[in-house]
Structures are given as C-alpha cells and as structure tokens.
Short mmCIF file of C-alpha atoms and ligand atoms in Angstrom, two decimals:
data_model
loop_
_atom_site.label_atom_id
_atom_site.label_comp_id
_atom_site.label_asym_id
_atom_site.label_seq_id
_atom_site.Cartn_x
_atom_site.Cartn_y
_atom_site.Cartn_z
CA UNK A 1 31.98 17.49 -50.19
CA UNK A 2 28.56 18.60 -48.63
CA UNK A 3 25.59 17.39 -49.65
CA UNK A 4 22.18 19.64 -49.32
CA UNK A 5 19.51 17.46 -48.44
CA UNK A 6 16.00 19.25 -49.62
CA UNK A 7 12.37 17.38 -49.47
CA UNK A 8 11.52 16.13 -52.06
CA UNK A 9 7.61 16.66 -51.80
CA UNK A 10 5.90 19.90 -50.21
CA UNK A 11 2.23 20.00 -49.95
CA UNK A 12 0.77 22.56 -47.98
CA UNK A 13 -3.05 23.21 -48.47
CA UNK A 14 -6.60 22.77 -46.72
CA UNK A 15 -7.25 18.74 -46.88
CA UNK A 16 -4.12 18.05 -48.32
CA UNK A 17 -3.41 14.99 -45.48
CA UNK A 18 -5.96 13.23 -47.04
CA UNK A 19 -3.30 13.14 -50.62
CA UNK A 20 -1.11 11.35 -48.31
CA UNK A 21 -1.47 7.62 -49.38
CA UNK A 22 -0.84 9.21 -52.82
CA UNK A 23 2.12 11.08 -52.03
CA UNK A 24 3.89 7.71 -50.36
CA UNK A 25 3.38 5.79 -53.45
CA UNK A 26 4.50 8.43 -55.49
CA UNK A 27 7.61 8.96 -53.97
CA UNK A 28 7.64 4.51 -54.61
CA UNK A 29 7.89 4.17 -50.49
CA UNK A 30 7.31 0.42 -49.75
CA UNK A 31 4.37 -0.15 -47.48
CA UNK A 32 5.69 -1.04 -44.31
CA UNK A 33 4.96 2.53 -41.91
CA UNK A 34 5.75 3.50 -38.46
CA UNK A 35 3.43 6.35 -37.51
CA UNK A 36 4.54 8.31 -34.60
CA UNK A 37 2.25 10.77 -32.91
CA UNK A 38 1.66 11.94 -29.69
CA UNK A 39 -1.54 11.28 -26.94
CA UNK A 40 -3.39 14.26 -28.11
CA UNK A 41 -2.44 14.19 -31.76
CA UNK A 42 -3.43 10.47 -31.78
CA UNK A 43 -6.91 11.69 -32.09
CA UNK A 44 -6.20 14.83 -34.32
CA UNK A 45 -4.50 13.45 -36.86
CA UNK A 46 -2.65 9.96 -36.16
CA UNK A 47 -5.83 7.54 -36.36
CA UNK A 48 -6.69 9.66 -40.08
CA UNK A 49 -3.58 8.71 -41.19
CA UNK A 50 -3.38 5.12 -40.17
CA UNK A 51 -7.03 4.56 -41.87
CA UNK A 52 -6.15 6.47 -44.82
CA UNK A 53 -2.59 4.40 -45.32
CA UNK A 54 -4.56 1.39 -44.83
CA UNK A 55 -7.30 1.66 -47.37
CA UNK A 56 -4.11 3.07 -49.62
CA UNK A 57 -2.45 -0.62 -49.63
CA UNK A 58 -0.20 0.87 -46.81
CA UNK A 59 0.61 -1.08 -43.30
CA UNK A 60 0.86 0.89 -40.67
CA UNK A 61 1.69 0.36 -37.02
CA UNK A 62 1.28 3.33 -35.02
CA UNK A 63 3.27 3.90 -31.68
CA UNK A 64 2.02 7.22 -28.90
CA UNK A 65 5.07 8.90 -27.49
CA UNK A 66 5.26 11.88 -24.80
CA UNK A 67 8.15 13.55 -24.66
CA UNK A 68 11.10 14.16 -27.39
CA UNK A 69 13.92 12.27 -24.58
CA UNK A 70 16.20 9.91 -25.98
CA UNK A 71 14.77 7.06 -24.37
CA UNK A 72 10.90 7.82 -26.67
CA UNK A 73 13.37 7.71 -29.31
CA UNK A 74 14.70 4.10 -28.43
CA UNK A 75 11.44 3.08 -28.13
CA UNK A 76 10.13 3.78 -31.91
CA UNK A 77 13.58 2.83 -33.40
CA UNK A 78 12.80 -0.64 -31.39
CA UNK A 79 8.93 -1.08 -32.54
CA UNK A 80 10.26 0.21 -36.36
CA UNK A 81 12.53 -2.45 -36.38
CA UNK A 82 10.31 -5.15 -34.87
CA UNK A 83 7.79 -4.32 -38.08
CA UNK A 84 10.98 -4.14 -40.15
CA UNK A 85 9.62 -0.39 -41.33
CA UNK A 86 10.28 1.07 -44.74
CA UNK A 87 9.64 5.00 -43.71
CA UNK A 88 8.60 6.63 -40.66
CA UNK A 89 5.84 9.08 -40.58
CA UNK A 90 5.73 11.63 -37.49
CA UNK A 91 2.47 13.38 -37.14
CA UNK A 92 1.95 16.00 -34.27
CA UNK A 93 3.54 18.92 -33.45
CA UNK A 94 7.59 18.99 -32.26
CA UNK A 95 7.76 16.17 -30.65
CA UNK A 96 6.64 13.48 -32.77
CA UNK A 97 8.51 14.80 -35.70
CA UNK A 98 11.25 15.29 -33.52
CA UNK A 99 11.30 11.44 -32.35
CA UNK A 100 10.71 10.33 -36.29
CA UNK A 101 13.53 12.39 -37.91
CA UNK A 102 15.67 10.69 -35.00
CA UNK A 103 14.69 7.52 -35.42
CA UNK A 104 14.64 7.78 -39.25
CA UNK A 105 17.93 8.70 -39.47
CA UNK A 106 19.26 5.66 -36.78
CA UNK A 107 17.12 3.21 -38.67
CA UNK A 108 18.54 5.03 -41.96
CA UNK A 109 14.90 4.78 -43.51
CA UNK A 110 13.08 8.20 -44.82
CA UNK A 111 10.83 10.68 -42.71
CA UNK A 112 7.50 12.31 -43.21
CA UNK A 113 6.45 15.51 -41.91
CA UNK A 114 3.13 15.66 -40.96
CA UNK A 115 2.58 18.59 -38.72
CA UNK A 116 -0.29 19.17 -36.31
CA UNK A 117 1.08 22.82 -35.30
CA UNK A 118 2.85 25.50 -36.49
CA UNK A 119 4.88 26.39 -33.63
CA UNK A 120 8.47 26.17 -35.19
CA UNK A 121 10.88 25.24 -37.69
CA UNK A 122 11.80 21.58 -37.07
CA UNK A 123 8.70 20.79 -39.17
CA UNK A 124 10.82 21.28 -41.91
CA UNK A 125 14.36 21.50 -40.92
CA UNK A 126 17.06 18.94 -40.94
CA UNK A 127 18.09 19.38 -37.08
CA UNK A 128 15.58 18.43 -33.99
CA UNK A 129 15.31 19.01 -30.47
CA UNK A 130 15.77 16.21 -27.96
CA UNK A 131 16.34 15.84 -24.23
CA UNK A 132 18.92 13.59 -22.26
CA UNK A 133 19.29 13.58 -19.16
CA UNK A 134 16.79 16.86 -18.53
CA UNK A 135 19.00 18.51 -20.90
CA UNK A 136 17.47 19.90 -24.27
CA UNK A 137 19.76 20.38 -27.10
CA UNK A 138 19.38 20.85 -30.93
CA UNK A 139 20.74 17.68 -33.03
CA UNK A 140 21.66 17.47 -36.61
CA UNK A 141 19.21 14.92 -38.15
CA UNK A 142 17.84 14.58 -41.72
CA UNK A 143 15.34 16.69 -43.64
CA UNK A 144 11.85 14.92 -44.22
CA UNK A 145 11.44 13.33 -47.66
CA UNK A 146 7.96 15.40 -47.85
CA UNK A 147 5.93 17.91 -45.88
CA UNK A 148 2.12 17.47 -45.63
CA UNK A 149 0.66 20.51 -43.97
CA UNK A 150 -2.84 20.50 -43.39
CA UNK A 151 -3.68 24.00 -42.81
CA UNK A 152 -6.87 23.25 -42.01
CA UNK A 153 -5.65 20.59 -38.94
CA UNK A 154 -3.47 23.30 -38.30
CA UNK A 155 -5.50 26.06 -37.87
CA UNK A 156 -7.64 24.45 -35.00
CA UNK A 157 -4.19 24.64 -32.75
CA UNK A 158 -4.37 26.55 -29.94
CA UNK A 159 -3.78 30.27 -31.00
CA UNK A 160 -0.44 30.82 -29.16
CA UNK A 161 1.68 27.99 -31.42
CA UNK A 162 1.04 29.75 -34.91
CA UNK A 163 1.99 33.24 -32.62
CA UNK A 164 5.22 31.21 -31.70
CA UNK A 165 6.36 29.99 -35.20
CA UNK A 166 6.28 33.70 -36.04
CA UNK A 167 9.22 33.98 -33.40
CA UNK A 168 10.93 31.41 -34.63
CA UNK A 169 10.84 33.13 -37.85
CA UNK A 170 11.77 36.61 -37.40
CA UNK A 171 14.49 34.91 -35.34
CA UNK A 172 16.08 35.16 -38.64
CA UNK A 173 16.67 38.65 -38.83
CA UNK A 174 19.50 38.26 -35.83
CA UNK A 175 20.69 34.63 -37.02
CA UNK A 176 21.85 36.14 -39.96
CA UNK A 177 23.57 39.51 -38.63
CA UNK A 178 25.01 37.04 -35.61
CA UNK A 179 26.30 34.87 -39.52
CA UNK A 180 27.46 37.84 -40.85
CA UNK A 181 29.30 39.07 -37.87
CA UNK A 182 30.94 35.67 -37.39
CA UNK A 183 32.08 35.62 -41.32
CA UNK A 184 33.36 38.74 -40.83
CA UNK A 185 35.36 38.02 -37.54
CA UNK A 186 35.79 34.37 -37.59
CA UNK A 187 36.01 33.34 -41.44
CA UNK A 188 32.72 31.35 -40.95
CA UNK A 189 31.67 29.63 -44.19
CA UNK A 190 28.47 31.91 -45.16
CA UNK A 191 25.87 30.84 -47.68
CA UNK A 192 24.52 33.94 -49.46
CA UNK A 193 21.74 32.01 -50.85
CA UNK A 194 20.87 30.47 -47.51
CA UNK A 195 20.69 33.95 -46.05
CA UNK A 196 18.71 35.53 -48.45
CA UNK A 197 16.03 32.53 -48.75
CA UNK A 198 16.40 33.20 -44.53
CA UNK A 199 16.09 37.24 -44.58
CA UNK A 200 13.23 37.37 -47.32
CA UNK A 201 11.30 34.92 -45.20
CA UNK A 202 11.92 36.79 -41.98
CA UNK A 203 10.35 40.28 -43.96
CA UNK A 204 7.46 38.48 -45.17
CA UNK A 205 6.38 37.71 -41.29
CA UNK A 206 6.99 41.31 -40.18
CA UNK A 207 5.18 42.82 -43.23
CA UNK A 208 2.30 40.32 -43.58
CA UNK A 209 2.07 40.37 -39.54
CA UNK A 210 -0.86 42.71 -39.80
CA UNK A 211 -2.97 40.63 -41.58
CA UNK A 212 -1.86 37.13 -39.64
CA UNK A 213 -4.95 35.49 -37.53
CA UNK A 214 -5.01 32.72 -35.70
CA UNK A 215 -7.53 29.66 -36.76
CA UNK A 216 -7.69 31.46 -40.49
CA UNK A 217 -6.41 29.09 -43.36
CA UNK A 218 -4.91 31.47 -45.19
CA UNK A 219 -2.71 32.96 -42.43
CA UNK A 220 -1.85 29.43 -41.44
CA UNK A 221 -0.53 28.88 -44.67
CA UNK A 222 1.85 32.12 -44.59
CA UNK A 223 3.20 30.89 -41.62
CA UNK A 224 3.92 27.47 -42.67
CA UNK A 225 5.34 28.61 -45.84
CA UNK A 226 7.99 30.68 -43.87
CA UNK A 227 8.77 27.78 -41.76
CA UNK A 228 9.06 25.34 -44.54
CA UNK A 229 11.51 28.34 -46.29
CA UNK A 230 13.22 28.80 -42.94
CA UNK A 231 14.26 24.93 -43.03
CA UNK A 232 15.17 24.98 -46.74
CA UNK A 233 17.30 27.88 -45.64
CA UNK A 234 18.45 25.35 -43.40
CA UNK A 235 19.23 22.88 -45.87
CA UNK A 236 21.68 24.76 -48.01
CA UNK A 237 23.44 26.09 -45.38
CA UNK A 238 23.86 22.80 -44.19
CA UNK A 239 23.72 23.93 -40.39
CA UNK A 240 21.56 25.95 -38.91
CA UNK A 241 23.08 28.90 -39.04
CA UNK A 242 20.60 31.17 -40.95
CA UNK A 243 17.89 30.35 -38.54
CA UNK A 244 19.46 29.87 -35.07
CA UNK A 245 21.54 32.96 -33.49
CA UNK A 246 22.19 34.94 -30.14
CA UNK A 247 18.49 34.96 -29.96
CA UNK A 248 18.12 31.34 -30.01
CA UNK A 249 21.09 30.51 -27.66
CA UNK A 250 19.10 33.31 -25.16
CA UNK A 251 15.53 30.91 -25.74
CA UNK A 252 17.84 28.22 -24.57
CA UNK A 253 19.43 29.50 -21.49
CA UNK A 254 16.31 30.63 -20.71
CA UNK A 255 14.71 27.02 -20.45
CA UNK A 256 17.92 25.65 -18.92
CA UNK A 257 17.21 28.39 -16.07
CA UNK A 258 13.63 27.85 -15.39
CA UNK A 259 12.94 25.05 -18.04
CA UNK A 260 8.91 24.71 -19.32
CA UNK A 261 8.10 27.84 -18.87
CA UNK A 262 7.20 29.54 -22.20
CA UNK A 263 7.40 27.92 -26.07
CA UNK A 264 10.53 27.92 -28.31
CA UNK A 265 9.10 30.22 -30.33
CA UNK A 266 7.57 32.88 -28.01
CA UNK A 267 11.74 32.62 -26.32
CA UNK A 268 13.09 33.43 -29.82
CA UNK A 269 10.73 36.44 -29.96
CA UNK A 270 11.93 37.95 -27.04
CA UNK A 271 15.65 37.18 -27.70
CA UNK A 272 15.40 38.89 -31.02
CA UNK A 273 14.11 42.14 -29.30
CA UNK A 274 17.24 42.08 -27.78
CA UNK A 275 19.08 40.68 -30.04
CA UNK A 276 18.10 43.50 -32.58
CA UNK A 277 18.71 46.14 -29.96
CA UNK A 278 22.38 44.76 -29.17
CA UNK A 279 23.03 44.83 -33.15
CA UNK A 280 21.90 48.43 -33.40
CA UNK A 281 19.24 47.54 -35.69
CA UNK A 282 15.09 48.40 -35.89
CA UNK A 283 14.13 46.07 -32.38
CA UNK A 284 11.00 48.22 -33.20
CA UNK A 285 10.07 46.65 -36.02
CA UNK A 286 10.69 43.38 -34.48
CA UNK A 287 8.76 44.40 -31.54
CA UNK A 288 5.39 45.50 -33.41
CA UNK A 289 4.98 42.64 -35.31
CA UNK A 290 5.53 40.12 -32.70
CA UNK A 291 2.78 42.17 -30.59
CA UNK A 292 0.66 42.43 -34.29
CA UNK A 293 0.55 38.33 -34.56
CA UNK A 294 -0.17 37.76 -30.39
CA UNK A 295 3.22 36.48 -29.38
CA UNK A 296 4.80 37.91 -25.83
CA UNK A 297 7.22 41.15 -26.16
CA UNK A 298 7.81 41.35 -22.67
CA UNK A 299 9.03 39.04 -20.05
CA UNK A 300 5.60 39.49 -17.76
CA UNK A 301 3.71 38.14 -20.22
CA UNK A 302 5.27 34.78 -19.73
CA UNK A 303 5.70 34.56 -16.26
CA UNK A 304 9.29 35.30 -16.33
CA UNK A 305 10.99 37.54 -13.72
CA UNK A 306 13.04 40.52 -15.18
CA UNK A 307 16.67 38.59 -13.35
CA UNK A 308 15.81 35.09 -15.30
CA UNK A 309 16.11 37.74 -18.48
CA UNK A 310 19.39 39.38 -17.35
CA UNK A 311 21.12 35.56 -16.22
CA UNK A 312 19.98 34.41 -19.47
CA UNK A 313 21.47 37.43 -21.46
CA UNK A 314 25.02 36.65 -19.50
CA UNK A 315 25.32 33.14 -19.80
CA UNK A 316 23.93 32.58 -23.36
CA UNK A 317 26.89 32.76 -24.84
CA UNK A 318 28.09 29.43 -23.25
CA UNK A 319 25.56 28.01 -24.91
CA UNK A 320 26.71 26.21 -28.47
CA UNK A 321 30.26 28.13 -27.90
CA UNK A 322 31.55 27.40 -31.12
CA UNK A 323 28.47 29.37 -33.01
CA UNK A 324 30.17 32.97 -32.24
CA UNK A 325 27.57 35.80 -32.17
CA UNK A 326 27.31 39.17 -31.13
CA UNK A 327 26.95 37.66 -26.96
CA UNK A 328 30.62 36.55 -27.13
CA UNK A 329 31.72 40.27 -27.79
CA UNK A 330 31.40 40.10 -23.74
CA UNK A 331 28.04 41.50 -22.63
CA UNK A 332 28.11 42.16 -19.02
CA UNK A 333 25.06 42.43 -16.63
CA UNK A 334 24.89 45.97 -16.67
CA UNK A 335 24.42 46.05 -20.31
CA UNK A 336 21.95 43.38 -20.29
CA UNK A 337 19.96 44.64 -17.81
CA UNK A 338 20.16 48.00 -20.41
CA UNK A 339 19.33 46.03 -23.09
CA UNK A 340 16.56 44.31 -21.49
CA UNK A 341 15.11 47.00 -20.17
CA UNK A 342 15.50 49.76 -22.92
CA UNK A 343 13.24 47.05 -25.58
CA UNK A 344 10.83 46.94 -22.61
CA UNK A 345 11.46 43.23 -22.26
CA UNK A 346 11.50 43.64 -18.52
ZN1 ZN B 1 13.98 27.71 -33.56
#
C-alpha cells in the first residue's frame, strides 16, 4: 500500500512569509525550529524568519549552508539534534530546501518550504537533489508539510531562475509521453490523475508564456503555482515520473559532462526541444514559449558546445536506467546530432 503524501498548507501570495508564525501554530508544530538557509538568503529571507518565529513564541536556531552535498546535510541533522528540533524550516532557493527535506526526513521531523526562487520543482516536490562524491543525483525525500511563497521575495530573484522554473515545467510535456510510452511498452504503473494535474500545468506555462515577466508579482505567482502543481503531480504518482523524463535525464548528463554550467531548469528546456522533436510532437510550441519567458533554446546561449549536446543525447539514457523513455529506443549520434540540430539547439 502507497501512501500519497500532499502538504498540508499552501500559501502563495505577496507578504504571505510574514503569516508564517501563524501557519506553524496552526498546523500545532512545537516550537523548537531549525532554519536552514543559505549565505545569500540569510539576508533575504532567513534573519525575517528567525525574528518573526521569535516574537511568534517560536525558538529558532538558524544554521548557513553552501552546497546541497551530503556532508551540509550531516551538518543540520547534527545541529537539529543538538537543539532537539521539532520541524525544520528551509528557506532559500534549491539548496536549502534541498538540505531540510533531507534532514527532515533522517531526523523524521516535518519540513517547511520557504522558497527564495522559483527556479524548479523541488520547492514543492517530495524528491531533492543532492551531491556525493561530485555526483548529483535526485533522492526520494518527503513533501513539505506547507509551502510559503512569497511572491514578492520571489520576484526580486535574478530574472533567469523564474525563466528556468518554466523549463522545469514544460518538462512535463515529454515526462509524460516518455510515461506513456513506458506504460505502453513496459507495463509501468501510470497515474492518469498525476498526468493530467502534470499536462494541464505544462499548457498553462506555454499559453500564459506571453504574458510571463520577470520581477512582476503576478507572473511570479503563475509560475509558482505550476511548480507547486508539478510537485502535487508528484505526490500522487508517488515518483517522479510525471515531471522527470528523457529531457531531464539529458539536463543531467549534461552537468555530469561539463557540470555548473547552466541551471536545472534552463537544461530541461533544451532537452524538451529535443525531446519533443524525437516524440514527433509540436518542439515548436515548446520552443516559442521557452524563448517568450527568456529561458535559452539553443546551446550558444549557455556556453555549451554543439558535441557536449550530441554526448549528452547518447549517453542519457544510462542515466536512471530503470526509468525507460523514448532514449532507450537506441538513439545513435547521427540522429542526435539530427535532432539537435533540426530544433536549432546547436
Ligand atoms: Zn526538474
């Protein structure tokens, strides 16, 4: 039996960190608190939070990590359980949610979401990114127990994250046709539900793309929106499956190639260019409204030369090897090269 695990509390609004002692107590959290943040976040959001908890009866402790590795994730499961913590709160963008929902679900206390970006999914999600040993790989975790998403925090984020989370959301549209292929070839357990809640989500982005504008609160709050429904998606699938395809194992092989090179999201973007193409389906579409919201559609853009593409488009199937999608129907470099090149990613 499989449980879905769904937050319990959502709040997503202009201000709406400043509801936060008030959330905690509503959800009866006892007032022990690990914040984690990270060094720039500290100042954006993580000393707001600590004064705010503190005036609401809370007692925080707050503890600056740098990097999503295993051992940042040691480190706040030992400081958590030195001030015997009751929840975690992370509060930044990936990373420091990243290191909470890990160190949550060691310590077997609840999460907060608190995001400072929004750049991807794993704001939401149940799964997180984390590196060991200079290797990055997606985890399962736990969901948060609530989501407080300041747009208005989030809209002062450098321009290129909310253009990023759009990748990460379109990323859908192949994550479900790489599902469907696998149900249909492989007998994969498929959710309907989860794919539809994934799909709708994924159209909103491309038709609302248009009107999508960095630093504006209302656009930040479209794209949250989708990412929180991307990780619900998430969440009754119980994997994630209707969020994370061929396009995502491509981001992936693309950072183990030449690692630090260009955001999750912008990686996804590309992929599902390509992605879209190899599926026979509108790349297009995908195309125009990653260019309408600011995010990379070609290689250049990042940096990246046209042979990191075409190695990444071979070997991204070896990536994850039991999620079977459309790159283990045996893509060889002439047709990614083809494929690359005919979506004018290189
Ligand atoms: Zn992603």
């Amino acid at each position: 039996m499989r449980w879905m695990e769904l937050p319990r509390k959502v709040a997503v609004g202009s201000g709406v960190v400043l509801e936060l002692p008030e959330i905690c107590a509503d959800l009866k959290l006892a007032p022990r608190v690990l914040i984690v943040t990270g060094p720039n976040t500290q100042d954006v959001v993580g000393k707001a939070i600590f004064d705010l908890l503190m005036d609401g009866g809370f007692q925080p402790e707050t503890l600056v990590c740098s990097a999503s590795q295993i051992e940042e994730v040691a480190r706040a499961e030992r400081l958590a359980r030195e001030i015997k913590a009751d929840f975690l709160i992370g509060a930044g963008g990936g990373r420091s949610i990243d290191i909470a929902k890990l160190a949550s679900l060691t310590l077997d206390v609840p999460f907060l979401s608190v995001p400072t970006a929004a750049s991807h999914d794993g704001i939401a999600s149940a799964q997180a990114s984390l590196t060991i040993n200079g290797e990055t790989s997606s985890v399962p975790a736990h969901a948060p127990l609530a989501i407080v998403a300041d747009t208005r925090i989030i809209s002062q984020a450098p321009t290129r994250l909310l253009a990023a989370g759009c990748g990460d959301i379109i990323s859908n549209f192949t994550a479900i046709l790489d599902w469907q292929l696998a149900h249909r070839l492989r007998n994969e357990e498929y959710s309907e539900y989860a794919s539809a809640l994934s799909s709708m989500t994924a159209r909103m982005i491309v038709e609302l793309a248009p009107d999508i504008r960095p630093g504006l609160d209302d656009s930040v709050k479209i794209v949250v929106k989708a990412l929180i429904s991307s990780g619900v998606a998430m969440s009754i699938a119980g994997s994630s499956r209707p969020a994370s395809g061929s396009e995502h194992k491509f981001a992936h092989a693309v950072n183990s190639i030449s690692p630090g090179r260009a955001l999750h999201g912008e990686l996804c973007g590309l992929g599902t260019i390509m992605m879209m193409y190899l599926h026979g389906q509108d790349w297009k579409m995908i195309k125009r409204a990653l260019g309408q919201v600011g995010a990379p559609v070609a290689a250049i853009e990042l940096g990246l030369d046209a042979e990191i593409v075409v190695e990444a488009l071979i070997h991204a199937h070896k990536i994850r090897p039991e999620r079977y999608t459309i790159l283990d129907a045996g893509l060889n470099r002439n047709a990614a090269a083809r494929a690359a090149e005919a979506t004018g990613v290189i």
